[in-house]
Amino acid sequence: MIESIPDKSTIEKAHKLITPFIHRTPVLTSQYINQLTGAELFFKCENFQKIGAFKARGGLNAILSLTDEQLKNGVTTHSSGNHAQAIAFAAAKVGAKAFIVMPDNSAAVKVKAVEGYGAQITFCPNTPEDRQGAVDKIIEATGAAFVHPFNNYAVIAGQGTAAKELIEDLDFHLDAIIAPVGGGGLLSGTALSAHYFSRGTEVFAGEPEGAADAVLSFKSGKIEKAPYVKTIADGLLTPLGPKNLEIIRKYVREILTVSDEEIIAAMRLMWERMKIVVEPSGAVVLAAILKNKEVFRGKKVGIIISGGNVDLGKLPF
């Protein structure tokens, strides 16, 4: 496993390692949304990725980086859904058992997907302490290798490949890139890729007001708890990891918070105007731009749409 902040070559190696197993997702634009925001937006559609989310990248890089000896007892992780799918998917690719801890309020569509990859699921209350406690019991019982969903340099390097592709697929320089932030795996990977492959591109993040720990940690320099945790963006509920915070404070300009109402409006806008399925966590970034038009006006902005795993029986509109 990677023991230090990924450098440029580490992200390049991660990209080469996972390329046979992932989609190189498209970059879409919307003239209507450009006019609405006053910016030129370029949507990196990780909702079209394997498992329906960018998490496939980090999960694959982490699992493919393990030795046969490390894989022999299987792998384990905790996740509300997308990382759970990623590890189950990656484990199936290498023929390893996957023991996944999921909160007992996880979206049904994500639970079914994890089961579909052949993983064994353990449910627990949705707190960081309960998640980690359940994983610790699995490790004690099975000897499985633990892959943290975000506080893991191999995962961070894998997540950074989404922004790397976005940068490569455009024949001009981006003024900014914005990604959602929960645990910080995608944001820290995005920030590193922008630093290595697109110097001068500023990195922003979007975060729900109902899980606003990252913005506090970003300001204080230490891991903080959100004042309250209640948001439709279920993929962004987890607090930042220490490894992620170190990278984010060094390479991210600003974290912008948005309400659930703003997230739902942005989500609906993308469904209606772009004709794509985007989950609430993936809509946070557009919501942040719509709320802060003056920050992005006149700029070329890359947007990482993190995923499209939505329970169609519980749409918020």
PDB file of C-alpha atoms in Angstrom:
ATOM      1  CA  MET A   1       0.000   0.000   0.000  1.00  0.00           C
ATOM      2  CA  ILE A   2       1.049   3.616  -0.551  1.00  0.00           C
ATOM      3  CA  GLU A   3       2.540   5.115   2.607  1.00  0.00           C
ATOM      4  CA  SER A   4       2.770   8.803   1.697  1.00  0.00           C
ATOM      5  CA  ILE A   5       0.885  11.515  -0.213  1.00  0.00           C
ATOM      6  CA  PRO A   6       0.666  10.307  -3.836  1.00  0.00           C
ATOM      7  CA  ASP A   7       3.046  12.065  -6.208  1.00  0.00           C
ATOM      8  CA  LYS A   8       2.483  12.575  -9.918  1.00  0.00           C
ATOM      9  CA  SER A   9       3.925   9.197 -10.895  1.00  0.00           C
ATOM     10  CA  THR A  10       1.787   7.408  -8.298  1.00  0.00           C
ATOM     11  CA  ILE A  11      -1.402   8.787  -9.831  1.00  0.00           C
ATOM     12  CA  GLU A  12      -0.127   7.928 -13.309  1.00  0.00           C
ATOM     13  CA  LYS A  13       0.594   4.351 -12.169  1.00  0.00           C
ATOM     14  CA  ALA A  14      -2.844   4.112 -10.556  1.00  0.00           C
ATOM     15  CA  HIS A  15      -4.472   5.233 -13.799  1.00  0.00           C
ATOM     16  CA  LYS A  16      -2.577   2.628 -15.813  1.00  0.00           C
ATOM     17  CA  LEU A  17      -3.454  -0.097 -13.289  1.00  0.00           C
ATOM     18  CA  ILE A  18      -7.199   0.535 -13.252  1.00  0.00           C
ATOM     19  CA  THR A  19      -7.741   1.501 -16.913  1.00  0.00           C
ATOM     20  CA  PRO A  20      -8.616  -2.050 -18.075  1.00  0.00           C
ATOM     21  CA  PHE A  21     -11.455  -2.182 -15.539  1.00  0.00           C
ATOM     22  CA  ILE A  22     -13.087   1.267 -15.765  1.00  0.00           C
ATOM     23  CA  HIS A  23     -14.888   3.500 -18.246  1.00  0.00           C
ATOM     24  CA  ARG A  24     -13.207   6.666 -19.461  1.00  0.00           C
ATOM     25  CA  THR A  25     -16.319   8.662 -18.707  1.00  0.00           C
ATOM     26  CA  PRO A  26     -17.484  11.449 -21.017  1.00  0.00           C
ATOM     27  CA  VAL A  27     -17.283  15.187 -20.444  1.00  0.00           C
ATOM     28  CA  LEU A  28     -20.618  16.883 -21.156  1.00  0.00           C
ATOM     29  CA  THR A  29     -21.679  20.522 -21.475  1.00  0.00           C
ATOM     30  CA  SER A  30     -24.974  22.391 -21.316  1.00  0.00           C
ATOM     31  CA  GLN A  31     -25.450  25.710 -23.081  1.00  0.00           C
ATOM     32  CA  TYR A  32     -28.489  26.445 -20.914  1.00  0.00           C
ATOM     33  CA  ILE A  33     -26.618  25.841 -17.632  1.00  0.00           C
ATOM     34  CA  ASN A  34     -23.680  27.900 -18.908  1.00  0.00           C
ATOM     35  CA  GLN A  35     -26.031  30.826 -19.533  1.00  0.00           C
ATOM     36  CA  LEU A  36     -27.633  30.310 -16.141  1.00  0.00           C
ATOM     37  CA  THR A  37     -24.315  30.384 -14.259  1.00  0.00           C
ATOM     38  CA  GLY A  38     -22.339  32.767 -16.440  1.00  0.00           C
ATOM     39  CA  ALA A  39     -19.512  30.227 -16.628  1.00  0.00           C
ATOM     40  CA  GLU A  40     -18.395  27.508 -19.044  1.00  0.00           C
ATOM     41  CA  LEU A  41     -18.972  24.230 -17.240  1.00  0.00           C
ATOM     42  CA  PHE A  42     -17.493  20.862 -18.185  1.00  0.00           C
ATOM     43  CA  PHE A  43     -19.174  17.934 -16.436  1.00  0.00           C
ATOM     44  CA  LYS A  44     -17.003  14.839 -15.861  1.00  0.00           C
ATOM     45  CA  CYS A  45     -19.748  12.215 -15.725  1.00  0.00           C
ATOM     46  CA  GLU A  46     -18.691   9.648 -13.149  1.00  0.00           C
ATOM     47  CA  ASN A  47     -22.373   8.743 -12.876  1.00  0.00           C
ATOM     48  CA  PHE A  48     -21.586   6.686 -16.015  1.00  0.00           C
ATOM     49  CA  GLN A  49     -18.676   4.929 -14.296  1.00  0.00           C
ATOM     50  CA  LYS A  50     -18.635   1.216 -13.394  1.00  0.00           C
ATOM     51  CA  ILE A  51     -20.830   0.773 -10.291  1.00  0.00           C
ATOM     52  CA  GLY A  52     -22.329   4.162 -11.122  1.00  0.00           C
ATOM     53  CA  ALA A  53     -19.760   6.250  -9.252  1.00  0.00           C
ATOM     54  CA  PHE A  54     -16.132   7.428  -9.184  1.00  0.00           C
ATOM     55  CA  LYS A  55     -15.510   5.146  -6.194  1.00  0.00           C
ATOM     56  CA  ALA A  56     -14.700   2.310  -8.608  1.00  0.00           C
ATOM     57  CA  ARG A  57     -11.395   4.070  -9.291  1.00  0.00           C
ATOM     58  CA  GLY A  58     -10.104   4.197  -5.733  1.00  0.00           C
ATOM     59  CA  GLY A  59     -11.495   0.791  -4.815  1.00  0.00           C
ATOM     60  CA  LEU A  60      -9.830  -0.865  -7.783  1.00  0.00           C
ATOM     61  CA  ASN A  61      -6.488   0.845  -7.201  1.00  0.00           C
ATOM     62  CA  ALA A  62      -6.484  -0.182  -3.542  1.00  0.00           C
ATOM     63  CA  ILE A  63      -7.441  -3.818  -4.198  1.00  0.00           C
ATOM     64  CA  LEU A  64      -5.183  -4.262  -7.241  1.00  0.00           C
ATOM     65  CA  SER A  65      -2.289  -2.877  -5.181  1.00  0.00           C
ATOM     66  CA  LEU A  66      -2.633  -5.612  -2.537  1.00  0.00           C
ATOM     67  CA  THR A  67      -0.483  -8.751  -2.654  1.00  0.00           C
ATOM     68  CA  ASP A  68      -1.899 -12.263  -2.908  1.00  0.00           C
ATOM     69  CA  GLU A  69      -0.912 -12.750   0.729  1.00  0.00           C
ATOM     70  CA  GLN A  70      -2.889  -9.661   1.753  1.00  0.00           C
ATOM     71  CA  LEU A  71      -5.895 -10.805  -0.275  1.00  0.00           C
ATOM     72  CA  LYS A  72      -6.010 -14.416   0.908  1.00  0.00           C
ATOM     73  CA  ASN A  73      -8.435 -13.734   3.792  1.00  0.00           C
ATOM     74  CA  GLY A  74     -10.576 -11.316   1.817  1.00  0.00           C
ATOM     75  CA  VAL A  75     -11.080  -7.572   2.159  1.00  0.00           C
ATOM     76  CA  THR A  76     -13.354  -5.445   4.287  1.00  0.00           C
ATOM     77  CA  THR A  77     -14.561  -1.866   4.457  1.00  0.00           C
ATOM     78  CA  HIS A  78     -17.420   0.302   5.696  1.00  0.00           C
ATOM     79  CA  SER A  79     -19.505   2.504   3.419  1.00  0.00           C
ATOM     80  CA  SER A  80     -22.986   3.898   2.891  1.00  0.00           C
ATOM     81  CA  GLY A  81     -22.970   2.522  -0.615  1.00  0.00           C
ATOM     82  CA  ASN A  82     -20.668   3.634  -3.415  1.00  0.00           C
ATOM     83  CA  HIS A  83     -17.346   2.610  -1.837  1.00  0.00           C
ATOM     84  CA  ALA A  84     -19.059  -0.579  -0.674  1.00  0.00           C
ATOM     85  CA  GLN A  85     -19.917  -1.330  -4.297  1.00  0.00           C
ATOM     86  CA  ALA A  86     -16.403  -0.420  -5.396  1.00  0.00           C
ATOM     87  CA  ILE A  87     -14.718  -2.838  -2.999  1.00  0.00           C
ATOM     88  CA  ALA A  88     -17.222  -5.605  -3.750  1.00  0.00           C
ATOM     89  CA  PHE A  89     -16.691  -5.034  -7.481  1.00  0.00           C
ATOM     90  CA  ALA A  90     -12.887  -4.942  -7.205  1.00  0.00           C
ATOM     91  CA  ALA A  91     -12.752  -7.980  -4.914  1.00  0.00           C
ATOM     92  CA  ALA A  92     -14.811  -9.962  -7.420  1.00  0.00           C
ATOM     93  CA  LYS A  93     -12.302  -9.019 -10.145  1.00  0.00           C
ATOM     94  CA  VAL A  94      -9.408 -10.569  -8.186  1.00  0.00           C
ATOM     95  CA  GLY A  95     -11.385 -13.487  -6.761  1.00  0.00           C
ATOM     96  CA  ALA A  96     -11.261 -12.312  -3.137  1.00  0.00           C
ATOM     97  CA  LYS A  97     -14.023 -12.406  -0.546  1.00  0.00           C
ATOM     98  CA  ALA A  98     -15.544  -9.058   0.411  1.00  0.00           C
ATOM     99  CA  PHE A  99     -16.992  -8.332   3.859  1.00  0.00           C
ATOM    100  CA  ILE A 100     -18.840  -5.026   3.715  1.00  0.00           C
ATOM    101  CA  VAL A 101     -20.218  -3.022   6.642  1.00  0.00           C
ATOM    102  CA  MET A 102     -23.137  -0.796   5.648  1.00  0.00           C
ATOM    103  CA  PRO A 103     -25.311   1.547   7.727  1.00  0.00           C
ATOM    104  CA  ASP A 104     -28.761   0.148   8.410  1.00  0.00           C
ATOM    105  CA  ASN A 105     -30.308   3.142   6.622  1.00  0.00           C
ATOM    106  CA  SER A 106     -28.348   2.688   3.377  1.00  0.00           C
ATOM    107  CA  ALA A 107     -30.231   3.212   0.134  1.00  0.00           C
ATOM    108  CA  ALA A 108     -31.842  -0.023  -1.038  1.00  0.00           C
ATOM    109  CA  VAL A 109     -30.443   0.392  -4.541  1.00  0.00           C
ATOM    110  CA  LYS A 110     -26.888   0.448  -3.160  1.00  0.00           C
ATOM    111  CA  VAL A 111     -27.464  -2.556  -0.873  1.00  0.00           C
ATOM    112  CA  LYS A 112     -28.775  -4.600  -3.793  1.00  0.00           C
ATOM    113  CA  ALA A 113     -25.788  -3.632  -5.913  1.00  0.00           C
ATOM    114  CA  VAL A 114     -23.301  -4.719  -3.226  1.00  0.00           C
ATOM    115  CA  GLU A 115     -25.141  -8.022  -2.858  1.00  0.00           C
ATOM    116  CA  GLY A 116     -25.054  -8.402  -6.632  1.00  0.00           C
ATOM    117  CA  TYR A 117     -21.247  -8.403  -6.589  1.00  0.00           C
ATOM    118  CA  GLY A 118     -21.298 -11.327  -4.138  1.00  0.00           C
ATOM    119  CA  ALA A 119     -20.211  -9.456  -1.014  1.00  0.00           C
ATOM    120  CA  GLN A 120     -21.261 -10.402   2.516  1.00  0.00           C
ATOM    121  CA  ILE A 121     -22.976  -7.432   4.183  1.00  0.00           C
ATOM    122  CA  THR A 122     -23.076  -6.578   7.891  1.00  0.00           C
ATOM    123  CA  PHE A 123     -25.445  -3.779   8.872  1.00  0.00           C
ATOM    124  CA  CYS A 124     -24.816  -1.346  11.732  1.00  0.00           C
ATOM    125  CA  PRO A 125     -26.081   2.004  13.085  1.00  0.00           C
ATOM    126  CA  ASN A 126     -24.914   4.938  10.965  1.00  0.00           C
ATOM    127  CA  THR A 127     -22.182   6.409  13.149  1.00  0.00           C
ATOM    128  CA  PRO A 128     -18.415   6.413  12.478  1.00  0.00           C
ATOM    129  CA  GLU A 129     -17.854   4.527  15.728  1.00  0.00           C
ATOM    130  CA  ASP A 130     -20.353   1.776  14.902  1.00  0.00           C
ATOM    131  CA  ARG A 131     -19.017   1.410  11.352  1.00  0.00           C
ATOM    132  CA  GLN A 132     -15.422   1.001  12.480  1.00  0.00           C
ATOM    133  CA  GLY A 133     -16.434  -1.267  15.370  1.00  0.00           C
ATOM    134  CA  ALA A 134     -18.200  -3.644  12.995  1.00  0.00           C
ATOM    135  CA  VAL A 135     -15.173  -3.696  10.674  1.00  0.00           C
ATOM    136  CA  ASP A 136     -12.842  -4.424  13.607  1.00  0.00           C
ATOM    137  CA  LYS A 137     -14.938  -7.464  14.520  1.00  0.00           C
ATOM    138  CA  ILE A 138     -14.754  -8.733  10.931  1.00  0.00           C
ATOM    139  CA  ILE A 139     -10.970  -8.293  10.859  1.00  0.00           C
ATOM    140  CA  GLU A 140     -10.656 -10.184  14.155  1.00  0.00           C
ATOM    141  CA  ALA A 141     -12.852 -13.029  12.902  1.00  0.00           C
ATOM    142  CA  THR A 142     -11.533 -13.358   9.339  1.00  0.00           C
ATOM    143  CA  GLY A 143      -8.171 -11.641   9.021  1.00  0.00           C
ATOM    144  CA  ALA A 144      -9.528  -9.626   6.090  1.00  0.00           C
ATOM    145  CA  ALA A 145      -7.506  -6.664   4.805  1.00  0.00           C
ATOM    146  CA  PHE A 146      -9.122  -3.315   5.591  1.00  0.00           C
ATOM    147  CA  VAL A 147      -9.468  -0.690   2.850  1.00  0.00           C
ATOM    148  CA  HIS A 148     -10.578   2.618   4.351  1.00  0.00           C
ATOM    149  CA  PRO A 149     -13.090   4.401   2.105  1.00  0.00           C
ATOM    150  CA  PHE A 150     -11.137   7.681   1.957  1.00  0.00           C
ATOM    151  CA  ASN A 151      -8.311   7.921   4.537  1.00  0.00           C
ATOM    152  CA  ASN A 152      -6.100   5.742   2.337  1.00  0.00           C
ATOM    153  CA  TYR A 153      -3.434   6.955  -0.106  1.00  0.00           C
ATOM    154  CA  ALA A 154      -4.115   4.203  -2.671  1.00  0.00           C
ATOM    155  CA  VAL A 155      -7.789   5.178  -2.682  1.00  0.00           C
ATOM    156  CA  ILE A 156      -6.881   8.871  -2.995  1.00  0.00           C
ATOM    157  CA  ALA A 157      -4.576   8.157  -5.941  1.00  0.00           C
ATOM    158  CA  GLY A 158      -7.321   6.183  -7.685  1.00  0.00           C
ATOM    159  CA  GLN A 159      -9.915   8.907  -7.153  1.00  0.00           C
ATOM    160  CA  GLY A 160      -7.499  11.457  -8.597  1.00  0.00           C
ATOM    161  CA  THR A 161      -7.635   9.728 -11.978  1.00  0.00           C
ATOM    162  CA  ALA A 162     -11.087  11.224 -12.686  1.00  0.00           C
ATOM    163  CA  ALA A 163      -9.700  14.773 -12.665  1.00  0.00           C
ATOM    164  CA  LYS A 164      -6.613  13.580 -14.567  1.00  0.00           C
ATOM    165  CA  GLU A 165      -8.857  12.335 -17.386  1.00  0.00           C
ATOM    166  CA  LEU A 166     -10.917  15.519 -17.343  1.00  0.00           C
ATOM    167  CA  ILE A 167      -7.770  17.618 -17.725  1.00  0.00           C
ATOM    168  CA  GLU A 168      -6.429  15.386 -20.513  1.00  0.00           C
ATOM    169  CA  ASP A 169      -9.686  15.349 -22.478  1.00  0.00           C
ATOM    170  CA  LEU A 170      -9.928  19.144 -22.779  1.00  0.00           C
ATOM    171  CA  ASP A 171      -7.678  21.039 -25.192  1.00  0.00           C
ATOM    172  CA  PHE A 172      -7.591  24.153 -23.021  1.00  0.00           C
ATOM    173  CA  HIS A 173      -6.711  25.120 -19.461  1.00  0.00           C
ATOM    174  CA  LEU A 174      -9.392  24.988 -16.771  1.00  0.00           C
ATOM    175  CA  ASP A 175      -9.628  27.964 -14.440  1.00  0.00           C
ATOM    176  CA  ALA A 176     -11.173  25.813 -11.718  1.00  0.00           C
ATOM    177  CA  ILE A 177     -12.309  22.304 -10.807  1.00  0.00           C
ATOM    178  CA  ILE A 178     -14.964  21.592  -8.209  1.00  0.00           C
ATOM    179  CA  ALA A 179     -15.734  18.262  -6.528  1.00  0.00           C
ATOM    180  CA  PRO A 180     -18.075  17.227  -3.714  1.00  0.00           C
ATOM    181  CA  VAL A 181     -16.581  16.482  -0.300  1.00  0.00           C
ATOM    182  CA  GLY A 182     -17.612  13.922   2.280  1.00  0.00           C
ATOM    183  CA  GLY A 183     -14.696  11.899   3.599  1.00  0.00           C
ATOM    184  CA  GLY A 184     -12.406  13.737   1.201  1.00  0.00           C
ATOM    185  CA  GLY A 185     -11.091  10.946  -1.033  1.00  0.00           C
ATOM    186  CA  LEU A 186     -12.359  12.466  -4.267  1.00  0.00           C
ATOM    187  CA  LEU A 187     -11.523  16.042  -3.291  1.00  0.00           C
ATOM    188  CA  SER A 188      -7.972  15.256  -2.168  1.00  0.00           C
ATOM    189  CA  GLY A 189      -7.339  13.174  -5.291  1.00  0.00           C
ATOM    190  CA  THR A 190      -8.805  15.914  -7.485  1.00  0.00           C
ATOM    191  CA  ALA A 191      -6.650  18.538  -5.784  1.00  0.00           C
ATOM    192  CA  LEU A 192      -3.496  16.504  -6.326  1.00  0.00           C
ATOM    193  CA  SER A 193      -4.278  15.906 -10.007  1.00  0.00           C
ATOM    194  CA  ALA A 194      -4.974  19.603 -10.558  1.00  0.00           C
ATOM    195  CA  HIS A 195      -1.652  20.427  -8.887  1.00  0.00           C
ATOM    196  CA  TYR A 196       0.340  17.908 -10.938  1.00  0.00           C
ATOM    197  CA  PHE A 197      -1.393  18.052 -14.307  1.00  0.00           C
ATOM    198  CA  SER A 198      -2.947  21.530 -14.525  1.00  0.00           C
ATOM    199  CA  ARG A 199      -0.922  24.094 -12.588  1.00  0.00           C
ATOM    200  CA  GLY A 200      -2.881  27.237 -11.907  1.00  0.00           C
ATOM    201  CA  THR A 201      -6.262  25.517 -11.860  1.00  0.00           C
ATOM    202  CA  GLU A 202      -7.996  26.382  -8.596  1.00  0.00           C
ATOM    203  CA  VAL A 203      -9.827  23.623  -6.724  1.00  0.00           C
ATOM    204  CA  PHE A 204     -13.115  24.131  -4.898  1.00  0.00           C
ATOM    205  CA  ALA A 205     -15.475  21.791  -3.073  1.00  0.00           C
ATOM    206  CA  GLY A 206     -19.197  21.594  -2.491  1.00  0.00           C
ATOM    207  CA  GLU A 207     -20.508  20.331   0.839  1.00  0.00           C
ATOM    208  CA  PRO A 208     -24.046  19.941   2.250  1.00  0.00           C
ATOM    209  CA  GLU A 209     -24.987  22.242   5.106  1.00  0.00           C
ATOM    210  CA  GLY A 210     -26.406  19.134   6.786  1.00  0.00           C
ATOM    211  CA  ALA A 211     -22.969  17.494   7.015  1.00  0.00           C
ATOM    212  CA  ALA A 212     -20.686  20.521   7.133  1.00  0.00           C
ATOM    213  CA  ASP A 213     -17.641  19.184   8.933  1.00  0.00           C
ATOM    214  CA  ALA A 214     -15.101  19.609   6.111  1.00  0.00           C
ATOM    215  CA  VAL A 215     -15.530  23.375   5.931  1.00  0.00           C
ATOM    216  CA  LEU A 216     -14.876  23.605   9.685  1.00  0.00           C
ATOM    217  CA  SER A 217     -11.864  21.268   9.532  1.00  0.00           C
ATOM    218  CA  PHE A 218     -10.535  23.216   6.541  1.00  0.00           C
ATOM    219  CA  LYS A 219     -10.575  26.413   8.583  1.00  0.00           C
ATOM    220  CA  SER A 220      -9.281  25.034  11.886  1.00  0.00           C
ATOM    221  CA  GLY A 221      -6.696  22.573  10.596  1.00  0.00           C
ATOM    222  CA  LYS A 222      -8.005  19.696  12.716  1.00  0.00           C
ATOM    223  CA  ILE A 223     -10.790  17.154  12.302  1.00  0.00           C
ATOM    224  CA  GLU A 224     -14.067  18.760  13.371  1.00  0.00           C
ATOM    225  CA  LYS A 225     -17.585  17.388  13.736  1.00  0.00           C
ATOM    226  CA  ALA A 226     -20.522  18.821  11.827  1.00  0.00           C
ATOM    227  CA  PRO A 227     -22.949  20.840  13.983  1.00  0.00           C
ATOM    228  CA  TYR A 228     -25.659  18.448  12.823  1.00  0.00           C
ATOM    229  CA  VAL A 229     -25.915  15.601  10.310  1.00  0.00           C
ATOM    230  CA  LYS A 230     -29.033  15.517   8.179  1.00  0.00           C
ATOM    231  CA  THR A 231     -28.874  15.761   4.409  1.00  0.00           C
ATOM    232  CA  ILE A 232     -30.284  14.177   1.288  1.00  0.00           C
ATOM    233  CA  ALA A 233     -26.683  13.783   0.047  1.00  0.00           C
ATOM    234  CA  ASP A 234     -26.180  10.428   1.768  1.00  0.00           C
ATOM    235  CA  GLY A 235     -22.783   9.836   0.133  1.00  0.00           C
ATOM    236  CA  LEU A 236     -21.306  12.881   1.903  1.00  0.00           C
ATOM    237  CA  LEU A 237     -22.195  12.099   5.509  1.00  0.00           C
ATOM    238  CA  THR A 238     -18.781  10.925   6.677  1.00  0.00           C
ATOM    239  CA  PRO A 239     -16.274  13.287   8.333  1.00  0.00           C
ATOM    240  CA  LEU A 240     -12.907  14.034   6.715  1.00  0.00           C
ATOM    241  CA  GLY A 241      -9.971  11.721   7.204  1.00  0.00           C
ATOM    242  CA  PRO A 242      -6.631  13.105   8.515  1.00  0.00           C
ATOM    243  CA  LYS A 243      -4.765  12.142   5.315  1.00  0.00           C
ATOM    244  CA  ASN A 244      -7.419  13.893   3.241  1.00  0.00           C
ATOM    245  CA  LEU A 245      -7.446  17.035   5.357  1.00  0.00           C
ATOM    246  CA  GLU A 246      -3.691  17.512   5.006  1.00  0.00           C
ATOM    247  CA  ILE A 247      -3.954  17.465   1.197  1.00  0.00           C
ATOM    248  CA  ILE A 248      -7.133  19.554   1.070  1.00  0.00           C
ATOM    249  CA  ARG A 249      -5.713  22.340   3.237  1.00  0.00           C
ATOM    250  CA  LYS A 250      -2.647  22.549   1.018  1.00  0.00           C
ATOM    251  CA  TYR A 251      -4.261  22.442  -2.421  1.00  0.00           C
ATOM    252  CA  VAL A 252      -7.954  23.474  -2.140  1.00  0.00           C
ATOM    253  CA  ARG A 253      -8.975  27.121  -2.300  1.00  0.00           C
ATOM    254  CA  GLU A 254     -12.431  27.029  -0.703  1.00  0.00           C
ATOM    255  CA  ILE A 255     -15.252  24.740   0.474  1.00  0.00           C
ATOM    256  CA  LEU A 256     -18.749  26.035  -0.356  1.00  0.00           C
ATOM    257  CA  THR A 257     -21.806  24.793   1.534  1.00  0.00           C
ATOM    258  CA  VAL A 258     -25.311  24.336   0.122  1.00  0.00           C
ATOM    259  CA  SER A 259     -28.735  23.487   1.523  1.00  0.00           C
ATOM    260  CA  ASP A 260     -30.740  20.379   0.662  1.00  0.00           C
ATOM    261  CA  GLU A 261     -33.193  22.588  -1.228  1.00  0.00           C
ATOM    262  CA  GLU A 262     -30.330  23.891  -3.379  1.00  0.00           C
ATOM    263  CA  ILE A 263     -29.027  20.347  -3.930  1.00  0.00           C
ATOM    264  CA  ILE A 264     -32.444  19.114  -5.070  1.00  0.00           C
ATOM    265  CA  ALA A 265     -32.867  22.066  -7.423  1.00  0.00           C
ATOM    266  CA  ALA A 266     -29.461  21.396  -9.012  1.00  0.00           C
ATOM    267  CA  MET A 267     -30.205  17.690  -9.262  1.00  0.00           C
ATOM    268  CA  ARG A 268     -33.489  18.372 -11.015  1.00  0.00           C
ATOM    269  CA  LEU A 269     -31.815  20.834 -13.364  1.00  0.00           C
ATOM    270  CA  MET A 270     -29.323  18.207 -14.519  1.00  0.00           C
ATOM    271  CA  TRP A 271     -32.012  15.564 -14.925  1.00  0.00           C
ATOM    272  CA  GLU A 272     -34.228  17.909 -16.955  1.00  0.00           C
ATOM    273  CA  ARG A 273     -31.663  19.801 -19.031  1.00  0.00           C
ATOM    274  CA  MET A 274     -28.822  17.289 -19.422  1.00  0.00           C
ATOM    275  CA  LYS A 275     -30.999  14.150 -19.402  1.00  0.00           C
ATOM    276  CA  ILE A 276     -28.677  12.324 -17.014  1.00  0.00           C
ATOM    277  CA  VAL A 277     -29.282  10.488 -13.740  1.00  0.00           C
ATOM    278  CA  VAL A 278     -27.331  12.230 -10.961  1.00  0.00           C
ATOM    279  CA  GLU A 279     -27.541  11.388  -7.254  1.00  0.00           C
ATOM    280  CA  PRO A 280     -27.832  14.183  -4.658  1.00  0.00           C
ATOM    281  CA  SER A 281     -24.153  13.935  -3.703  1.00  0.00           C
ATOM    282  CA  GLY A 282     -23.228  14.489  -7.339  1.00  0.00           C
ATOM    283  CA  ALA A 283     -25.491  17.537  -7.623  1.00  0.00           C
ATOM    284  CA  VAL A 284     -23.847  19.347  -4.699  1.00  0.00           C
ATOM    285  CA  VAL A 285     -21.152  20.823  -6.962  1.00  0.00           C
ATOM    286  CA  LEU A 286     -23.566  22.443  -9.401  1.00  0.00           C
ATOM    287  CA  ALA A 287     -25.599  23.693  -6.446  1.00  0.00           C
ATOM    288  CA  ALA A 288     -22.445  25.361  -5.103  1.00  0.00           C
ATOM    289  CA  ILE A 289     -21.801  27.095  -8.430  1.00  0.00           C
ATOM    290  CA  LEU A 290     -25.404  28.276  -8.731  1.00  0.00           C
ATOM    291  CA  LYS A 291     -25.203  29.691  -5.212  1.00  0.00           C
ATOM    292  CA  ASN A 292     -21.836  31.380  -5.804  1.00  0.00           C
ATOM    293  CA  LYS A 293     -22.084  32.605  -9.404  1.00  0.00           C
ATOM    294  CA  GLU A 294     -19.786  35.544  -8.754  1.00  0.00           C
ATOM    295  CA  VAL A 295     -16.919  33.179  -7.871  1.00  0.00           C
ATOM    296  CA  PHE A 296     -17.118  31.284 -11.172  1.00  0.00           C
ATOM    297  CA  ARG A 297     -18.503  33.873 -13.623  1.00  0.00           C
ATOM    298  CA  GLY A 298     -16.523  34.032 -16.866  1.00  0.00           C
ATOM    299  CA  LYS A 299     -14.386  31.002 -15.965  1.00  0.00           C
ATOM    300  CA  LYS A 300     -13.897  27.566 -17.478  1.00  0.00           C
ATOM    301  CA  VAL A 301     -14.858  25.158 -14.705  1.00  0.00           C
ATOM    302  CA  GLY A 302     -14.529  21.385 -14.508  1.00  0.00           C
ATOM    303  CA  ILE A 303     -17.201  19.639 -12.457  1.00  0.00           C
ATOM    304  CA  ILE A 304     -16.844  16.114 -11.079  1.00  0.00           C
ATOM    305  CA  ILE A 305     -20.291  14.487 -11.011  1.00  0.00           C
ATOM    306  CA  SER A 306     -19.530  11.855  -8.402  1.00  0.00           C
ATOM    307  CA  GLY A 307     -22.302   9.338  -9.053  1.00  0.00           C
ATOM    308  CA  GLY A 308     -25.753   8.394 -10.250  1.00  0.00           C
ATOM    309  CA  ASN A 309     -26.978   5.765  -7.794  1.00  0.00           C
ATOM    310  CA  VAL A 310     -30.491   6.916  -6.987  1.00  0.00           C
ATOM    311  CA  ASP A 311     -33.414   5.046  -5.438  1.00  0.00           C
ATOM    312  CA  LEU A 312     -35.950   5.773  -8.164  1.00  0.00           C
ATOM    313  CA  GLY A 313     -38.785   4.995  -5.758  1.00  0.00           C
ATOM    314  CA  LYS A 314     -37.749   7.901  -3.527  1.00  0.00           C
ATOM    315  CA  LEU A 315     -36.996  10.794  -5.865  1.00  0.00           C
ATOM    316  CA  PRO A 316     -37.069  14.204  -4.120  1.00  0.00           C
ATOM    317  CA  PHE A 317     -38.987  15.817  -6.987  1.00  0.00           C
TER     318      PHE A 317
END
